[in-house]
XYZ file of C-alpha atoms in Angstrom:
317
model
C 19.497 -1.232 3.379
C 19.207 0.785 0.410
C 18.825 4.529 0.978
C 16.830 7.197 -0.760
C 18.455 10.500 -2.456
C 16.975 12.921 0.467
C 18.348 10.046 3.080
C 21.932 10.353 2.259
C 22.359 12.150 6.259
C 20.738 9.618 7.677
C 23.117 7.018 5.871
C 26.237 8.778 6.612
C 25.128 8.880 10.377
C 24.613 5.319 10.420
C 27.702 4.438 9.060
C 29.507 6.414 11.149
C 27.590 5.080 14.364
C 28.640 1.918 13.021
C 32.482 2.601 12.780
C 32.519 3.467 16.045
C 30.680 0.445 17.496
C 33.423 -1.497 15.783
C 36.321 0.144 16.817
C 34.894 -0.169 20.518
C 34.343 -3.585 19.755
C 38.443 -4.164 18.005
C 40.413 -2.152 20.915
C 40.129 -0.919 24.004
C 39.364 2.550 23.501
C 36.126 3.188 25.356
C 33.886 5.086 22.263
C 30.545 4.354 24.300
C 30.208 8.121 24.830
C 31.037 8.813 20.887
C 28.447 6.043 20.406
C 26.005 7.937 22.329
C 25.830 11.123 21.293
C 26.415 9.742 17.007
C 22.674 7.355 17.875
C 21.240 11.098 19.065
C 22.104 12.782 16.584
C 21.156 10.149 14.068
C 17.467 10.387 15.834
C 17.070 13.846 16.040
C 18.339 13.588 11.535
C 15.551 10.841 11.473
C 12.991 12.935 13.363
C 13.875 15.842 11.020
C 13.559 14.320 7.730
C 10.741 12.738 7.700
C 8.765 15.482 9.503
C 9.410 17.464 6.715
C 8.392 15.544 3.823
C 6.927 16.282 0.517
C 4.746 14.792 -1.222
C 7.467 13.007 -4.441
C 9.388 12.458 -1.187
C 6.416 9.964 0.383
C 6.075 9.001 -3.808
C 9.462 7.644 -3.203
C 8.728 6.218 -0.244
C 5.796 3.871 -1.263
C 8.318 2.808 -3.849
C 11.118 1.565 -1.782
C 12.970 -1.421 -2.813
C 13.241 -2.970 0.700
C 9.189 -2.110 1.079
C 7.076 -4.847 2.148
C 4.617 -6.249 -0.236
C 0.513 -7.791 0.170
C 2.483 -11.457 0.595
C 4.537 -10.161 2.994
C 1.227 -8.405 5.119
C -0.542 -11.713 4.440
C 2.413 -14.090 5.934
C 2.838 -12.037 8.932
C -0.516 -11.671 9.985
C -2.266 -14.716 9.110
C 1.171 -17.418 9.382
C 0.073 -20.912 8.574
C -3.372 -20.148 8.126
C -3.097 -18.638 5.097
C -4.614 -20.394 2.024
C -4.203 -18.829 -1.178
C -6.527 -19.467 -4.375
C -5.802 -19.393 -7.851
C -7.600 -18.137 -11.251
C -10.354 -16.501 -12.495
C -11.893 -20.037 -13.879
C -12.304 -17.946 -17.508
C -8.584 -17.383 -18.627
C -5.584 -17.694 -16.663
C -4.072 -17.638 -12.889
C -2.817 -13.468 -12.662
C 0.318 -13.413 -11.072
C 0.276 -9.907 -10.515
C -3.262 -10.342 -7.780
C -2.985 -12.754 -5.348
C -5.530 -13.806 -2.507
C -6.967 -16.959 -0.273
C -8.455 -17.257 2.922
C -6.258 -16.527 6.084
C -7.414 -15.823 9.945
C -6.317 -12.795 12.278
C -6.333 -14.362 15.568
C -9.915 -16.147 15.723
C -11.566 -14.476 12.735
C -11.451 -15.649 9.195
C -10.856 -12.880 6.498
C -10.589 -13.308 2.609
C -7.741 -11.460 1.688
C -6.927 -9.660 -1.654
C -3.970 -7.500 -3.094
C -1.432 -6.601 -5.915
C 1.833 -8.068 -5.611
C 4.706 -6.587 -6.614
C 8.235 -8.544 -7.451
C 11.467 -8.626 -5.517
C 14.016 -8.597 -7.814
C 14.463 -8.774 -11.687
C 12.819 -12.345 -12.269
C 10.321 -11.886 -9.478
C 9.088 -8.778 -11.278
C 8.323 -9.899 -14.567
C 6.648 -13.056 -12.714
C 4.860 -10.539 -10.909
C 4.048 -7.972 -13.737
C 5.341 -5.217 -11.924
C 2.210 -5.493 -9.893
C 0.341 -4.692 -13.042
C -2.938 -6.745 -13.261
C -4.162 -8.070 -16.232
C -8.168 -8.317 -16.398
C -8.034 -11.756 -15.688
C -6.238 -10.866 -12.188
C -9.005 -8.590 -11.696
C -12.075 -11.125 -12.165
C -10.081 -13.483 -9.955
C -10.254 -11.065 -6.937
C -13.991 -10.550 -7.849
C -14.580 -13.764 -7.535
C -12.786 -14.273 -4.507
C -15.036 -11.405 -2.727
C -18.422 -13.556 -4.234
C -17.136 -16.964 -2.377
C -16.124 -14.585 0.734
C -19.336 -13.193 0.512
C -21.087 -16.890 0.119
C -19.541 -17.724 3.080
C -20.438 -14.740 5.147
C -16.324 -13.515 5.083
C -15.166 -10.361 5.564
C -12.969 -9.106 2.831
C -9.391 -7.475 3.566
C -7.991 -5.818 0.300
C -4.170 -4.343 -0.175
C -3.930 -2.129 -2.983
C -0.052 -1.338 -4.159
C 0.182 -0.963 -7.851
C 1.612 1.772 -10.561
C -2.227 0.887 -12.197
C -3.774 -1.757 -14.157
C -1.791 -3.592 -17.502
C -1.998 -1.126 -20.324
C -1.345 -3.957 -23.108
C -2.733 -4.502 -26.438
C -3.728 -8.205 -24.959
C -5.217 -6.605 -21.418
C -7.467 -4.734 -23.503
C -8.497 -6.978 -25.678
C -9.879 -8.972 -22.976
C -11.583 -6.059 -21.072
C -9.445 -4.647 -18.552
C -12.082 -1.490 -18.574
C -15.059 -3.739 -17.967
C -13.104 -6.076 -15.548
C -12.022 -2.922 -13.089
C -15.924 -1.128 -13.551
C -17.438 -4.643 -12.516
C -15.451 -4.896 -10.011
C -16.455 -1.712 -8.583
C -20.048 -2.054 -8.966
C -20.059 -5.122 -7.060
C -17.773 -3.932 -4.538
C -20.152 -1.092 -3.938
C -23.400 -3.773 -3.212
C -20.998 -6.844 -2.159
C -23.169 -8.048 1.267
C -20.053 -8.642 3.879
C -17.403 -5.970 5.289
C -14.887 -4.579 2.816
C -11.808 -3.277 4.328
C -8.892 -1.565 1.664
C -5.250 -0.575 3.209
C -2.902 1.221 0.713
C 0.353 -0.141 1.594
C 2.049 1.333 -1.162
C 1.167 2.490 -4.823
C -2.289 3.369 -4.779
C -2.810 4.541 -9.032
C -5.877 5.147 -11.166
C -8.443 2.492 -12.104
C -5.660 -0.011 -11.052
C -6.019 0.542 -7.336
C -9.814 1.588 -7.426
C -10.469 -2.050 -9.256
C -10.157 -3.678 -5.823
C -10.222 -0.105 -3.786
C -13.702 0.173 -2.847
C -14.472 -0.732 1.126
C -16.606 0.541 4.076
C -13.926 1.544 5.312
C -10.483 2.888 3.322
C -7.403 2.851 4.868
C -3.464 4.211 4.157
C -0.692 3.845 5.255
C 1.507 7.058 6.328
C 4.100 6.844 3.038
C 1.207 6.048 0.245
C 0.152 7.849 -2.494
C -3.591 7.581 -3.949
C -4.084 9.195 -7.239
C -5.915 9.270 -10.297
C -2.678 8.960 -12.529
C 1.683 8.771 -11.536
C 3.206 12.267 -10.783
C 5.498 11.080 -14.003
C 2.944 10.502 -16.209
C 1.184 13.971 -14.865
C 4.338 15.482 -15.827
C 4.494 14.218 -19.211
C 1.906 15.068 -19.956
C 1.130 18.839 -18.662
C 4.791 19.695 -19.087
C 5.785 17.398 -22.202
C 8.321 16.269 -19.449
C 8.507 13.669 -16.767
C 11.246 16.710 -14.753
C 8.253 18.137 -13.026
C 7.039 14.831 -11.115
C 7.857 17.256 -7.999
C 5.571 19.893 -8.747
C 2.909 17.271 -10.326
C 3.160 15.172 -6.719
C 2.337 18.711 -5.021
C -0.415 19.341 -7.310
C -2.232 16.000 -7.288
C -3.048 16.565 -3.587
C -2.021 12.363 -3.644
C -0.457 12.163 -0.341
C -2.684 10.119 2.846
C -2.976 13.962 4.923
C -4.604 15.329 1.217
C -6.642 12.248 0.652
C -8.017 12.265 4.492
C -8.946 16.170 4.407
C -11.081 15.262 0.837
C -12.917 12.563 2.761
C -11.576 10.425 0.039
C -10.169 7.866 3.043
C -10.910 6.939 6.360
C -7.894 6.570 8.656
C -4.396 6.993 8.465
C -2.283 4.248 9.685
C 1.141 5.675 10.745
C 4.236 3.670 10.348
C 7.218 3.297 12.028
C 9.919 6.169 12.016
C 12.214 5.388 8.687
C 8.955 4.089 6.958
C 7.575 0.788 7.192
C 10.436 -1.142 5.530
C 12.752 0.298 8.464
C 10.544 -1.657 11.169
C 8.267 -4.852 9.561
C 7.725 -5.772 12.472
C 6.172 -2.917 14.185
C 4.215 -2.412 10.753
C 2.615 -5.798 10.581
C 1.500 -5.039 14.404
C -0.348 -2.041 13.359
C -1.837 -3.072 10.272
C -3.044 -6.094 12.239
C -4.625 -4.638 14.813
C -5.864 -1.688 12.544
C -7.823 -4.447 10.517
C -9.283 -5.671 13.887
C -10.554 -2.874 15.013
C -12.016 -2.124 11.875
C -13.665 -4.991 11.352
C -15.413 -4.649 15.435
C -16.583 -1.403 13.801
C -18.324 -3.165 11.077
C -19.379 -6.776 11.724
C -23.004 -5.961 14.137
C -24.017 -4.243 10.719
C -26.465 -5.982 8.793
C -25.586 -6.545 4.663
C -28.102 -3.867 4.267
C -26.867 -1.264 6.193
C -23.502 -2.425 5.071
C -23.957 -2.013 1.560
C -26.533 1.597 2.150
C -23.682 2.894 4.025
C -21.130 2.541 1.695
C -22.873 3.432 -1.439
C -24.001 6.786 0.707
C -20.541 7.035 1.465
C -19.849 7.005 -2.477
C -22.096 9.029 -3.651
C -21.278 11.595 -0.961
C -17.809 12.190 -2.387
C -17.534 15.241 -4.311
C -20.256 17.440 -3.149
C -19.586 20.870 -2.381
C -21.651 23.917 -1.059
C -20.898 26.993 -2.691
């Protein structure tokens, strides 16, 4: 497992922990006691850590290498029954957005998200996670068949934001993301968005709009990158740490704006520490969602939502 700069304790711990299992294991010196009190403290470091963090801290989190991805979310809750489709029948197949029809447990559920690579060659397949407007119009017209079809629609947003190429805009990456959010906002069957990871500018908000808005504890949700804050307030990307503070980006800031709806905590570590556990409770999260939402009729679907919309941003003064 790779670890993070602000992890290092946690990695020396662990390694130690692990020295001593082994030479248990090699003689017979009885450590178990050693053992015991090395997997306490290495708890009570975990506990500590990531009680306390900040907000680049969670930035770096959502970033992790070992991080699950919207494949990954899609295998483990749907298995076999996952079906993905391909292309936007205009231009090309978008690596970058995938999505098909899968089913959690007995209910069907058309499922959308960025995909990021794993490596070197995966990430260039992948674009970084980067759509392209094509990838775009391929989700939106993946949410019209789901909506044909009376399907609810499960979208996982995790991208650093939309392709800013010469070739993305010449094919109208603007108009691609703002059509996708108007129809998102009058689309006639249940819209459900987790943020499992990178959640930035028009790039997350093209497929970000939902009845009901979910993140994960280690997201971030912002208009623009701390970096690219940084550069361009400062000249400099060495105040991303102040910029993360300052964009308010973090799931506790975007749940006290009303800007989301739930929080979905994840295991202790983050969720790349436990898949398991975190495929369990974005599962059932979606579930219960979607009981929440499915004796709604389109209309009230679709007035709710836009309300919701529209409310954001008021104030009273």
């Amino acid at each position: 497992m790779e670890y993070l700069d602000f992890e290092l304790p946690i990695k020396e711990l662990q390694e130690q922990y692990e020295k001593a299992c082994l030479i248990g294991e090699e003689s017979e010196v009885d450590v178990s006691n050693t053992c015991k009190q090395i997997e306490k403290k290495l708890k009570d470091t975990k506990k500590e850590i990531y009680k306390n963090l900040t907000p680049w801290q969670r930035v770096q989190l959502s970033r992790h290498p070992d991080r699950p991805y919207t494949m990954d979310y899609i295998n483990a809750i749907c298995g076999d029954t996952f079906l993905e489709l391909h292309g936007d029948r205009s231009f090309k197949d978008d690596k970058a957005m995938v999505g098909g029809l899968g089913k959690v447990g007995d209910q069907s559920f058309m499922f959308v998200g960025q995909q990021k690579g794993y490596n070197t060659k995966t990430r260039q397949y992948r674009n970084f996670g980067m759509a392209n407007p094509e990838g775009y119009r391929k989700a939106l017209r993946l949410m019209k068949s789901a909506e044909k079809f009376n399907v609810p629609v499960v979208c996982f947003v995790d991208t650093p934001g939309a392709f800013p190429g010469l070739e993305a805009e010449e094919r109208g990456q603007g108009e691609a993301i703002a059509r996708n959010i108007l129809e998102m906002t009058r689309l006639k069957v249940p819209i459900i968005v987790i943020i499992i990871g990178e959640g930035a500018s028009g790039g997350a908000l093209g497929i970000g709009v939902g009845d009901k808005v979910l993140m994960l504890e280690n997201t971030w949700y912002s208009v623009i990158s701390p970096e690219s804050c940084s550069s361009i307030l400062w000249r400099s990307w060495e105040f991303k740490e102040q910029a993360a503070d300052a964009l308010k980006l973090t799931a506790k800031d975007m749940k006290k704006l009303k800007l989301i709806d739930e929080i979905v905590k994840e295991p202790l570590g983050g969720a790349h520490s436990n898949r398991t556990e975190t495929f369990k409770t974005v599962s059932k999260a979606i579930v219960k969602t979607y009981d929440g939402l499915k004796m709604l009729s389109p209309t009230d679907l679709v007035k709710k939502r836009m309300d919701k919309y529209l409310e954001m941003g008021e104030f009273k003064s």
